[in-house]
Amino acid sequence: MAKKNPTQMQTDWTYAPAPESTSHIRLEKKYQLFINNEWVEPSSKKYFPSINPATEETLAEIAWANEADVDRAVKSARKAYKEVWSKMSGIERGKYIFRIARMMQERAREFAVIESLDCGKPIRESRDVDVPLACNHFFYYAGWADKLEYAFPHKIPEALGVAGQIIPWNFPLLMAAWKIAPALAAGNTVVLKPAETTSLTALKLAEIIKDSGLPAGVVNIVTGFGDTGAAIVNHHDVDKIAFTGSTHVGKIIQRAVVGTHKKTTLELGGKSANIILDDAPIDQAVEGIINGIFFNQGHVCCAGSRLFVQENVADLVIKKLKSRMESLYVGDPLDKNTDIGAINSKEQLDTINKYIKIGKAEGAEIYQSECSIPSRGYFCKPTIFTGVSQSHVIAQEEIFGPVLTIQTFRTIDEVIQKANNTPYGLAAGVWTDKGSRIFNLTTKLRAGVVWANTYNKFDPVSPFGGYKESGFGREGGLHGLSAYLK
Ligand code: NAI
Ligand code: MG
């Protein structure tokens, strides 16, 4: 990469490129569907490319499952549920889940590199966040498999049956873990569909599942587009739909399951507020803003995409923020120095650019880092908008990119009102020195998760999920387990 940005030019030095090696990873040219522990051709015989968004090169061809393939996967999951998985003791189930976790850990580096290649996220994140957290989810839920009656005292926990799970492209492996681990621990079998732009780590996970000796049919992975997802949602023999993705598709799914026996959890979009009070530790808060919106290119459902700064410290915060933005590296996701990798797809980059245009047209003032971005691949400079008002489209709609809107406020009541004035309610951040202010705000912000003096922190033990149009149901912790039990 060896790209200089203005801060570095002043000191006349820059980091040498430090790309992670790809020599240890093995990718097939073509991936089939994973049904009943076998790799099977899609009945349509259709395949689609999975692209490296940093180079626009095809990484592999992926099978496109249609209704007949989904039916085959659901039948295999049903059979495994009836004949094997529902009869197995929790201790035995737990052993398999622990084994999957350990095998993922052993191949952590391979997972991290493939995730960065296929998804565009910086290797530092896939290596230090996505993969370890995905392993932790399997470890955590493996521990509950034989303790369900202690997890839910005075109840007789019973699995739901076959779970249909549809996941997005922003945390491909981690979302697969969030979905599969609790479902298996609770005694369900699974049909999972990864997002069309990021199927590879889920298919790698299928290799591990096969190698772990997990009974055939307990986990099935079908790849494809929205029609494949819809076939899962509409299949009559699925007992539960777990979905993470856009609010638009969440609404379609919600309508499709009305009047059926299917249980649902939906984890949808967000427009989360990051709130800086005047007594906050400013330098830490600036790091928190950077982490909140530029982490993973802003492809985070709980991204702190609306910044609210108390008026008397606003100039200082914005000045420091701009200066910090200039030191961010945008570029090759495999380079260990990279802070902001590639936008996941051309479509998503177009969406982000559309919103940047709207922001300018609405009269907000734009500031982008002066860094250069690679000429190939899908990249976006870190972007902030000041002079934003509550009614601006860029302050209302989910952009899902490294674009931050900044508003100021004077009183606590004002910021609570502004922060809550959105159709979403996924997350929020509060930065202040005083515990009493934290408690006051956290009880009044209508968001599923509120971070205090930090942002984007995840742990398998703590539940995650939204209010309002950010969806319902919780993932993680015991809440996440109960979503897979009667
Ligand atoms: P999407 O909601 O279309 O895709 C998510 C998953 O749903 C994918 O696996 C997709 O194949 C599947 N899907 C699509 N249509 C379906 C249908 N009718 N029935 C069942 N499954 C279906 O999200 P997309 O188009 O990739 O992104 C659009 C916007 O959604 C983004 O710009 C962002 O604002 C938001 N988004 C939010 C996410 C979150 O974590 N909350 C994740 C991804 C996107
Ligand atoms: Mg891809």
Coordinates of C-alpha atoms and ligand atoms in Angstrom, one line a residue:
M1 CA 0.0 0.0 0.0
A2 CA 2.7 2.4 1.1
K3 CA 0.4 5.3 0.8
K4 CA 1.2 8.6 2.5
N5 CA -1.5 10.7 4.1
P6 CA -1.0 14.3 5.0
T7 CA -0.1 13.6 8.7
Q8 CA 2.6 11.3 7.6
M9 CA 3.8 13.6 4.9
Q10 CA 4.6 16.2 7.5
T11 CA 6.9 13.7 9.3
D12 CA 7.9 12.2 6.0
W13 CA 7.5 8.6 6.9
T14 CA 4.9 5.9 6.3
Y15 CA 4.3 2.3 7.1
A16 CA 5.7 -0.2 4.7
P17 CA 3.1 -2.5 3.3
A18 CA 2.5 -5.5 5.6
P19 CA 0.2 -7.8 3.7
E20 CA -1.0 -11.0 5.4
S21 CA 0.1 -14.1 3.4
T22 CA -2.5 -16.0 1.4
S23 CA -0.3 -19.0 0.8
H24 CA -1.8 -21.1 3.6
I25 CA -5.4 -20.8 2.4
R26 CA -7.2 -23.2 0.1
L27 CA -10.2 -22.2 -1.9
E28 CA -12.1 -24.5 -4.3
K29 CA -12.9 -23.1 -7.7
K30 CA -16.5 -24.1 -7.3
Y31 CA -18.5 -24.6 -4.1
Q32 CA -21.6 -26.9 -4.0
L33 CA -24.4 -26.8 -1.5
F34 CA -23.8 -28.5 1.9
I35 CA -26.7 -30.8 2.5
N36 CA -26.8 -33.8 4.8
N37 CA -23.0 -33.6 5.3
E38 CA -22.5 -33.9 1.5
W39 CA -21.5 -31.4 -1.2
V40 CA -24.3 -31.5 -3.7
E41 CA -24.9 -29.8 -7.1
P42 CA -27.7 -27.3 -7.1
S43 CA -30.6 -28.7 -9.1
S44 CA -30.7 -25.5 -11.2
K45 CA -27.0 -26.1 -12.2
K46 CA -26.6 -22.4 -11.7
Y47 CA -23.6 -20.8 -10.0
F48 CA -22.6 -17.2 -9.3
P49 CA -19.2 -15.6 -8.6
S50 CA -18.0 -14.5 -5.1
I51 CA -15.9 -11.4 -5.7
N52 CA -13.0 -9.9 -3.8
P53 CA -14.3 -6.3 -3.4
A54 CA -10.7 -5.0 -3.0
T55 CA -9.6 -6.3 -6.4
E56 CA -12.9 -7.1 -8.2
E57 CA -11.5 -10.5 -9.0
T58 CA -13.6 -13.7 -8.7
L59 CA -12.6 -15.9 -5.7
A60 CA -14.9 -18.8 -6.4
E61 CA -18.1 -19.9 -8.1
I62 CA -20.9 -20.5 -5.6
A63 CA -24.0 -22.8 -6.1
W64 CA -27.3 -21.1 -6.4
A65 CA -30.0 -23.0 -4.5
N66 CA -33.6 -23.0 -5.6
E67 CA -36.8 -24.1 -3.9
A68 CA -36.1 -27.8 -4.7
D69 CA -32.6 -27.6 -3.1
V70 CA -34.0 -25.8 0.0
D71 CA -36.7 -28.5 0.3
R72 CA -33.9 -31.1 0.2
A73 CA -32.0 -29.2 2.9
V74 CA -35.1 -28.8 5.1
K75 CA -35.9 -32.5 4.7
S76 CA -32.4 -33.5 5.7
A77 CA -32.6 -31.2 8.8
R78 CA -36.0 -32.6 9.8
K79 CA -34.8 -36.2 9.5
A80 CA -31.7 -35.4 11.5
Y81 CA -33.8 -33.7 14.1
K82 CA -36.3 -36.5 14.5
E83 CA -33.9 -39.4 14.3
V84 CA -30.7 -38.2 15.9
W85 CA -30.4 -34.7 17.4
S86 CA -33.5 -34.5 19.4
K87 CA -32.7 -37.9 21.0
M88 CA -29.1 -37.1 21.9
S89 CA -28.3 -36.0 25.4
G90 CA -27.2 -32.4 26.0
I91 CA -23.7 -33.6 27.0
E92 CA -23.2 -35.3 23.7
R93 CA -24.6 -32.3 21.8
G94 CA -22.2 -30.1 23.7
K95 CA -19.2 -32.2 22.8
Y96 CA -19.8 -31.6 19.1
I97 CA -20.2 -27.9 19.5
F98 CA -17.0 -27.7 21.6
R99 CA -15.2 -29.7 18.9
I100 CA -16.4 -27.3 16.2
A101 CA -15.2 -24.3 18.3
R102 CA -11.8 -25.9 18.7
M103 CA -11.4 -26.7 15.1
M104 CA -12.4 -23.2 14.1
Q105 CA -9.7 -21.9 16.5
E106 CA -7.1 -24.2 15.0
R107 CA -7.9 -22.7 11.5
A108 CA -8.4 -19.2 12.8
R109 CA -5.8 -17.6 10.4
E110 CA -7.3 -19.3 7.4
F111 CA -10.8 -18.0 8.4
A112 CA -9.5 -14.5 8.9
V113 CA -7.8 -14.3 5.6
I114 CA -10.7 -15.7 3.6
E115 CA -13.1 -13.3 5.5
S116 CA -11.0 -10.3 4.5
L117 CA -10.7 -11.5 0.9
D118 CA -14.4 -12.1 0.4
C119 CA -15.9 -9.4 2.6
G120 CA -13.3 -6.6 2.3
K121 CA -12.8 -6.0 6.0
P122 CA -9.3 -5.3 7.3
I123 CA -7.4 -8.3 8.4
R124 CA -6.8 -6.7 11.8
E125 CA -10.6 -6.9 12.4
S126 CA -11.2 -10.4 10.9
R127 CA -8.2 -11.7 12.9
D128 CA -8.9 -10.0 16.2
V129 CA -12.6 -9.5 16.3
D130 CA -14.7 -11.7 13.9
V131 CA -13.0 -15.0 14.1
P132 CA -12.2 -15.1 17.9
L133 CA -15.7 -13.9 18.7
A134 CA -17.2 -16.5 16.4
C135 CA -15.2 -19.2 18.2
N136 CA -16.3 -17.8 21.5
H137 CA -19.9 -18.1 20.6
F138 CA -19.5 -21.8 19.9
F139 CA -17.6 -22.3 23.2
Y140 CA -20.1 -20.3 25.2
Y141 CA -23.2 -22.1 23.8
A142 CA -21.5 -25.5 23.9
G143 CA -21.3 -25.0 27.7
W144 CA -25.1 -24.5 28.0
A145 CA -26.1 -27.6 25.9
D146 CA -26.3 -29.9 29.0
K147 CA -27.5 -27.3 31.4
L148 CA -30.7 -26.1 29.8
E149 CA -32.9 -26.9 32.8
Y150 CA -30.5 -24.8 35.0
A151 CA -30.5 -22.0 32.5
F152 CA -34.3 -21.8 32.7
P153 CA -35.4 -23.1 36.1
H154 CA -39.0 -24.3 36.7
K155 CA -39.4 -24.8 33.0
I156 CA -39.0 -27.8 30.7
P157 CA -36.9 -26.5 27.8
E158 CA -37.7 -28.1 24.5
A159 CA -36.2 -27.5 21.1
L160 CA -38.3 -25.9 18.3
G161 CA -37.2 -28.3 15.5
V162 CA -35.8 -27.0 12.3
A163 CA -34.4 -23.5 12.3
G164 CA -34.1 -21.5 9.0
Q165 CA -31.4 -18.8 9.3
I166 CA -30.6 -16.0 6.9
I167 CA -27.6 -13.8 7.4
P168 CA -26.0 -10.7 6.0
W169 CA -22.6 -9.8 4.5
N170 CA -21.1 -7.5 7.2
F171 CA -20.0 -10.2 9.7
P172 CA -20.3 -13.4 7.6
L173 CA -18.6 -15.9 9.9
L174 CA -19.7 -14.2 13.1
M175 CA -23.3 -14.1 12.1
A176 CA -23.2 -17.8 11.2
A177 CA -21.9 -18.5 14.7
W178 CA -24.5 -16.3 16.3
K179 CA -27.1 -18.3 14.5
I180 CA -25.8 -21.9 14.5
A181 CA -24.3 -22.2 18.0
P182 CA -27.4 -21.4 20.1
A183 CA -29.7 -23.3 17.8
L184 CA -27.6 -26.5 18.2
A185 CA -27.1 -26.1 21.9
A186 CA -30.9 -25.8 22.3
G187 CA -31.3 -29.0 20.3
N188 CA -32.5 -27.7 16.9
T189 CA -31.2 -28.5 13.5
V190 CA -30.3 -25.8 11.0
V191 CA -30.7 -24.7 7.4
L192 CA -28.5 -21.6 7.0
K193 CA -28.2 -19.2 4.1
P194 CA -25.2 -16.8 3.9
A195 CA -25.4 -13.6 2.0
E196 CA -24.7 -13.8 -1.7
T197 CA -21.5 -11.7 -1.6
T198 CA -20.0 -13.5 1.3
S199 CA -20.6 -17.3 1.3
L200 CA -17.0 -18.5 1.6
T201 CA -16.4 -18.6 5.4
A202 CA -19.8 -20.3 5.9
L203 CA -18.7 -22.9 3.4
K204 CA -15.4 -23.3 5.2
L205 CA -17.3 -23.7 8.4
A206 CA -19.3 -26.5 6.6
E207 CA -15.9 -28.3 6.0
I208 CA -15.2 -28.2 9.7
I209 CA -18.7 -29.3 10.5
K210 CA -18.2 -32.3 8.3
D211 CA -14.8 -33.1 9.7
S212 CA -16.1 -32.7 13.3
G213 CA -18.3 -35.8 12.7
L214 CA -21.5 -33.8 13.5
P215 CA -24.4 -36.1 12.5
A216 CA -25.5 -35.7 8.9
G217 CA -28.3 -33.1 8.4
V218 CA -27.9 -31.3 11.7
V219 CA -26.4 -28.3 9.8
N220 CA -27.1 -27.6 6.2
I221 CA -25.8 -24.6 4.3
V222 CA -27.5 -23.4 1.2
T223 CA -26.1 -20.5 -0.8
G224 CA -27.9 -18.1 -3.1
F225 CA -29.7 -14.8 -3.4
G226 CA -32.9 -13.4 -1.9
D227 CA -35.0 -16.1 -3.7
T228 CA -33.1 -18.8 -1.8
G229 CA -33.8 -17.0 1.5
A230 CA -37.5 -16.6 0.6
A231 CA -37.7 -20.4 -0.1
I232 CA -36.5 -21.0 3.4
V233 CA -38.9 -18.5 4.9
N234 CA -41.8 -19.9 3.0
H235 CA -41.0 -23.6 3.6
H236 CA -43.9 -25.2 5.5
D237 CA -41.7 -27.5 7.6
V238 CA -39.4 -24.8 9.1
D239 CA -40.2 -24.0 12.8
K240 CA -38.2 -20.9 13.3
I241 CA -36.8 -18.1 11.1
A242 CA -33.9 -16.2 12.4
F243 CA -32.9 -13.2 10.2
T244 CA -30.3 -10.5 10.3
G245 CA -30.3 -7.9 7.5
S246 CA -32.2 -5.0 6.1
T247 CA -35.4 -3.7 7.7
H248 CA -37.0 -3.9 4.2
V249 CA -36.5 -7.7 3.9
G250 CA -37.3 -8.1 7.6
K251 CA -40.8 -6.7 6.9
I252 CA -41.2 -9.0 4.0
I253 CA -40.3 -12.0 6.2
Q254 CA -42.6 -10.8 9.0
R255 CA -45.5 -10.6 6.6
A256 CA -44.7 -14.1 5.2
V257 CA -44.8 -15.8 8.6
V258 CA -48.0 -14.2 9.9
G259 CA -50.5 -16.9 10.6
T260 CA -48.0 -19.7 10.5
H261 CA -46.5 -21.7 13.4
K262 CA -43.1 -20.2 12.7
K263 CA -41.3 -18.3 15.4
T264 CA -39.2 -15.4 14.3
T265 CA -36.4 -13.2 15.5
L266 CA -35.4 -10.3 13.3
E267 CA -32.3 -8.2 13.8
L268 CA -32.5 -5.3 11.4
G269 CA -31.0 -1.9 10.6
G270 CA -30.0 0.9 12.8
K271 CA -29.1 4.6 13.0
S272 CA -27.5 4.6 16.4
A273 CA -26.6 7.7 18.4
N274 CA -23.1 8.2 19.8
I275 CA -23.5 11.0 22.5
I276 CA -20.5 13.0 23.8
L277 CA -21.2 15.1 26.9
D278 CA -19.0 18.0 27.8
D279 CA -17.4 16.2 30.7
A280 CA -16.3 13.3 28.6
P281 CA -12.6 12.3 28.2
I282 CA -12.4 13.9 24.8
D283 CA -9.5 11.9 23.3
Q284 CA -11.0 8.6 24.3
A285 CA -14.4 9.8 23.0
V286 CA -12.7 10.6 19.6
E287 CA -11.3 7.1 19.4
G288 CA -14.8 5.8 20.3
I289 CA -16.3 7.9 17.4
I290 CA -13.8 6.5 15.0
N291 CA -14.4 3.0 16.2
G292 CA -18.2 3.5 16.2
I293 CA -18.5 4.5 12.5
F294 CA -15.3 3.6 10.6
F295 CA -14.9 0.1 12.2
N296 CA -15.7 -2.4 9.4
Q297 CA -16.2 0.4 6.9
G298 CA -19.4 1.3 8.8
H299 CA -20.9 -2.0 7.7
V300 CA -22.2 -2.4 11.2
C301 CA -25.9 -2.6 12.0
C302 CA -25.2 -0.9 15.4
A303 CA -22.7 1.7 13.9
G304 CA -22.6 5.0 15.8
S305 CA -23.6 6.8 12.6
R306 CA -25.2 9.8 14.3
L307 CA -22.9 11.8 16.5
F308 CA -24.3 14.2 19.1
V309 CA -21.8 16.5 20.7
Q310 CA -22.6 18.9 23.5
E311 CA -22.3 22.4 22.0
N312 CA -19.5 23.8 24.3
V313 CA -17.1 21.0 23.3
A314 CA -18.2 20.6 19.7
D315 CA -15.5 22.6 18.0
L316 CA -12.8 20.8 20.0
V317 CA -14.3 17.3 19.3
I318 CA -14.7 18.0 15.5
K319 CA -11.1 19.4 15.3
K320 CA -9.7 16.3 17.0
L321 CA -11.9 14.0 14.9
K322 CA -10.7 15.5 11.6
S323 CA -7.1 15.3 12.7
R324 CA -7.6 11.6 13.7
M325 CA -9.3 10.9 10.4
E326 CA -6.2 12.0 8.5
S327 CA -4.2 9.2 10.1
L328 CA -6.6 6.4 9.0
Y329 CA -5.3 4.0 6.3
V330 CA -7.8 3.1 3.6
G331 CA -6.8 0.3 1.3
D332 CA -5.8 -3.3 1.0
P333 CA -7.9 -5.3 3.5
L334 CA -5.0 -7.9 3.8
D335 CA -2.6 -5.2 5.0
K336 CA -2.1 -5.2 8.7
N337 CA -1.9 -1.4 8.8
T338 CA -5.2 -0.9 7.1
D339 CA -8.0 0.7 9.2
I340 CA -10.7 0.9 6.6
G341 CA -10.9 -1.9 4.0
A342 CA -13.1 -2.3 0.9
I343 CA -16.9 -1.7 0.7
N344 CA -18.5 -5.1 0.4
S345 CA -20.0 -4.7 -3.1
K346 CA -20.4 -2.3 -6.0
E347 CA -24.1 -1.9 -5.0
Q348 CA -23.3 -0.9 -1.5
L349 CA -20.7 1.6 -2.7
D350 CA -23.3 3.1 -5.0
T351 CA -25.8 3.3 -2.1
I352 CA -23.2 5.1 0.1
N353 CA -22.2 7.5 -2.7
K354 CA -25.9 8.2 -3.3
Y355 CA -26.3 9.3 0.4
I356 CA -23.1 11.4 0.2
K357 CA -24.7 13.3 -2.7
I358 CA -28.0 13.7 -0.9
G359 CA -26.1 15.1 2.1
K360 CA -24.4 17.7 0.0
A361 CA -27.7 18.6 -1.7
E362 CA -29.4 19.0 1.7
G363 CA -26.9 21.6 2.6
A364 CA -24.8 19.7 5.1
E365 CA -21.0 20.4 5.1
I366 CA -18.9 17.5 4.1
Y367 CA -15.4 16.6 5.2
Q368 CA -13.4 13.7 3.9
S369 CA -9.9 12.6 4.7
E370 CA -7.3 13.6 2.2
C371 CA -6.0 10.0 1.8
S372 CA -5.9 8.5 -1.6
I373 CA -7.9 5.4 -2.3
P374 CA -7.0 2.5 -4.6
S375 CA -8.1 2.9 -8.2
R376 CA -9.4 -0.7 -8.3
G377 CA -12.0 -2.2 -6.0
Y378 CA -14.7 -0.6 -4.0
F379 CA -13.4 2.0 -1.6
C380 CA -14.9 5.0 0.2
K381 CA -13.0 7.7 2.1
P382 CA -14.0 8.3 5.8
T383 CA -16.6 11.0 5.6
I384 CA -18.3 13.3 8.1
F385 CA -21.1 15.8 7.7
T386 CA -21.5 18.8 10.0
G387 CA -24.3 21.3 10.0
V388 CA -26.8 18.4 9.9
S389 CA -30.3 18.9 11.1
Q390 CA -32.7 16.2 12.5
S391 CA -34.9 16.3 9.3
H392 CA -32.0 15.6 6.9
V393 CA -32.2 12.3 5.0
I394 CA -28.6 11.5 6.0
A395 CA -29.6 11.8 9.7
Q396 CA -32.6 9.6 9.3
E397 CA -31.8 6.7 6.9
E398 CA -29.3 3.9 7.4
I399 CA -26.3 4.5 5.1
F400 CA -24.2 1.4 6.1
G401 CA -20.9 3.0 5.2
P402 CA -18.1 5.1 6.7
V403 CA -20.3 8.2 6.8
L404 CA -21.0 10.1 10.0
T405 CA -23.5 12.9 10.6
I406 CA -22.7 15.3 13.4
Q407 CA -25.3 17.3 15.4
T408 CA -24.9 19.4 18.5
F409 CA -27.1 19.8 21.6
R410 CA -27.3 21.9 24.7
T411 CA -29.3 20.0 27.3
I412 CA -29.6 16.3 28.2
D413 CA -33.3 16.3 27.6
E414 CA -32.7 17.7 24.1
V415 CA -30.2 15.0 23.2
I416 CA -32.5 12.2 24.5
Q417 CA -35.3 13.5 22.4
K418 CA -33.1 13.8 19.3
A419 CA -31.4 10.4 19.8
N420 CA -34.7 8.6 20.1
N421 CA -36.3 10.4 17.2
T422 CA -35.7 7.7 14.6
P423 CA -37.6 4.7 13.4
Y424 CA -34.7 2.5 14.7
G425 CA -33.4 1.5 18.1
L426 CA -30.5 -0.8 18.0
A427 CA -27.7 0.7 19.9
A428 CA -26.3 3.9 21.4
G429 CA -23.1 5.2 23.1
V430 CA -22.7 7.7 25.9
W431 CA -19.5 9.4 26.8
T432 CA -19.3 11.2 30.2
D433 CA -17.3 11.3 33.4
K434 CA -20.3 10.8 35.6
G435 CA -22.0 7.6 36.5
S436 CA -25.3 9.4 37.3
R437 CA -25.4 10.8 33.8
I438 CA -24.7 7.4 32.3
F439 CA -27.6 5.8 34.3
N440 CA -29.9 8.7 33.4
L441 CA -29.2 8.4 29.7
T442 CA -29.1 4.6 29.5
T443 CA -32.6 4.3 31.0
K444 CA -34.1 6.8 28.6
L445 CA -32.5 5.9 25.3
R446 CA -34.7 3.6 23.4
A447 CA -32.0 1.2 22.2
G448 CA -31.3 -2.4 22.7
V449 CA -27.7 -1.9 23.7
V450 CA -26.2 1.2 25.3
W451 CA -22.4 1.4 25.6
A452 CA -20.9 3.8 28.2
N453 CA -17.5 5.2 27.4
T454 CA -16.9 2.6 24.8
Y455 CA -18.5 1.5 21.5
N456 CA -18.9 -1.7 19.5
K457 CA -18.0 -4.1 22.3
F458 CA -19.4 -7.6 21.9
D459 CA -19.4 -10.6 24.1
P460 CA -21.3 -13.9 23.7
V461 CA -22.8 -13.5 27.2
S462 CA -24.6 -10.3 26.6
P463 CA -27.8 -10.1 24.7
F464 CA -28.0 -8.0 21.5
G465 CA -31.0 -6.8 19.6
G466 CA -33.3 -3.9 18.8
Y467 CA -36.3 -1.8 19.5
K468 CA -38.8 -0.5 16.9
E469 CA -37.8 -1.0 13.3
S470 CA -34.4 -2.5 14.4
G471 CA -36.3 -5.7 15.0
F472 CA -37.1 -7.9 17.9
G473 CA -35.7 -10.9 19.8
R474 CA -32.3 -11.0 21.3
E475 CA -29.1 -12.9 20.3
G476 CA -26.3 -13.8 22.7
G477 CA -26.5 -14.9 26.3
L478 CA -29.4 -16.8 27.7
H479 CA -31.9 -14.6 25.8
G480 CA -30.3 -15.9 22.6
L481 CA -30.7 -19.4 23.8
S482 CA -34.3 -19.0 24.8
A483 CA -35.1 -17.9 21.3
Y484 CA -34.5 -21.5 20.1
L485 CA -36.6 -23.1 22.9
K486 CA -40.3 -23.7 23.6
Ligands
NAI1 P1 -30.7 -7.8 2.6 O1 -31.6 -7.7 3.8 O2 -31.3 -7.9 1.2 O3 -29.8 -9.1 2.8 C1 -29.7 -9.9 4.0 C2 -29.9 -11.4 3.7 O4 -31.3 -11.6 3.3 C3 -29.1 -11.9 2.5 O5 -28.7 -13.2 2.8 C4 -30.1 -12.0 1.4 O6 -29.8 -12.9 0.4 C5 -31.4 -12.3 2.1 N1 -32.6 -11.9 1.4 C6 -32.8 -10.9 0.5 N2 -34.1 -10.9 0.2 C7 -34.7 -11.9 0.9 C8 -36.1 -12.3 0.9 N3 -37.0 -11.7 0.2 N4 -36.4 -13.3 1.8 C9 -35.4 -13.9 2.5 N5 -34.2 -13.5 2.5 C10 -33.8 -12.5 1.7 O7 -29.6 -6.6 2.7 P2 -28.8 -6.0 1.5 O8 -29.6 -5.8 0.3 O9 -27.6 -6.9 1.3 O10 -28.4 -4.6 2.1 C11 -29.3 -3.5 2.0 C12 -29.2 -2.6 3.2 O11 -29.6 -3.4 4.3 C13 -27.8 -2.1 3.5 O12 -27.5 -1.0 2.8 C14 -28.0 -1.9 5.0 O13 -28.5 -0.6 5.2 C15 -28.9 -2.9 5.4 N6 -28.3 -4.1 6.1 C16 -28.4 -4.2 7.4 C17 -27.7 -5.3 8.0 C18 -27.8 -5.5 9.5 O14 -26.9 -6.1 10.1 N7 -28.8 -5.1 10.2 C19 -26.9 -6.2 7.3 C20 -26.9 -6.0 5.9 C21 -27.6 -5.0 5.3
MG2 MG -17.4 -11.5 -1.9

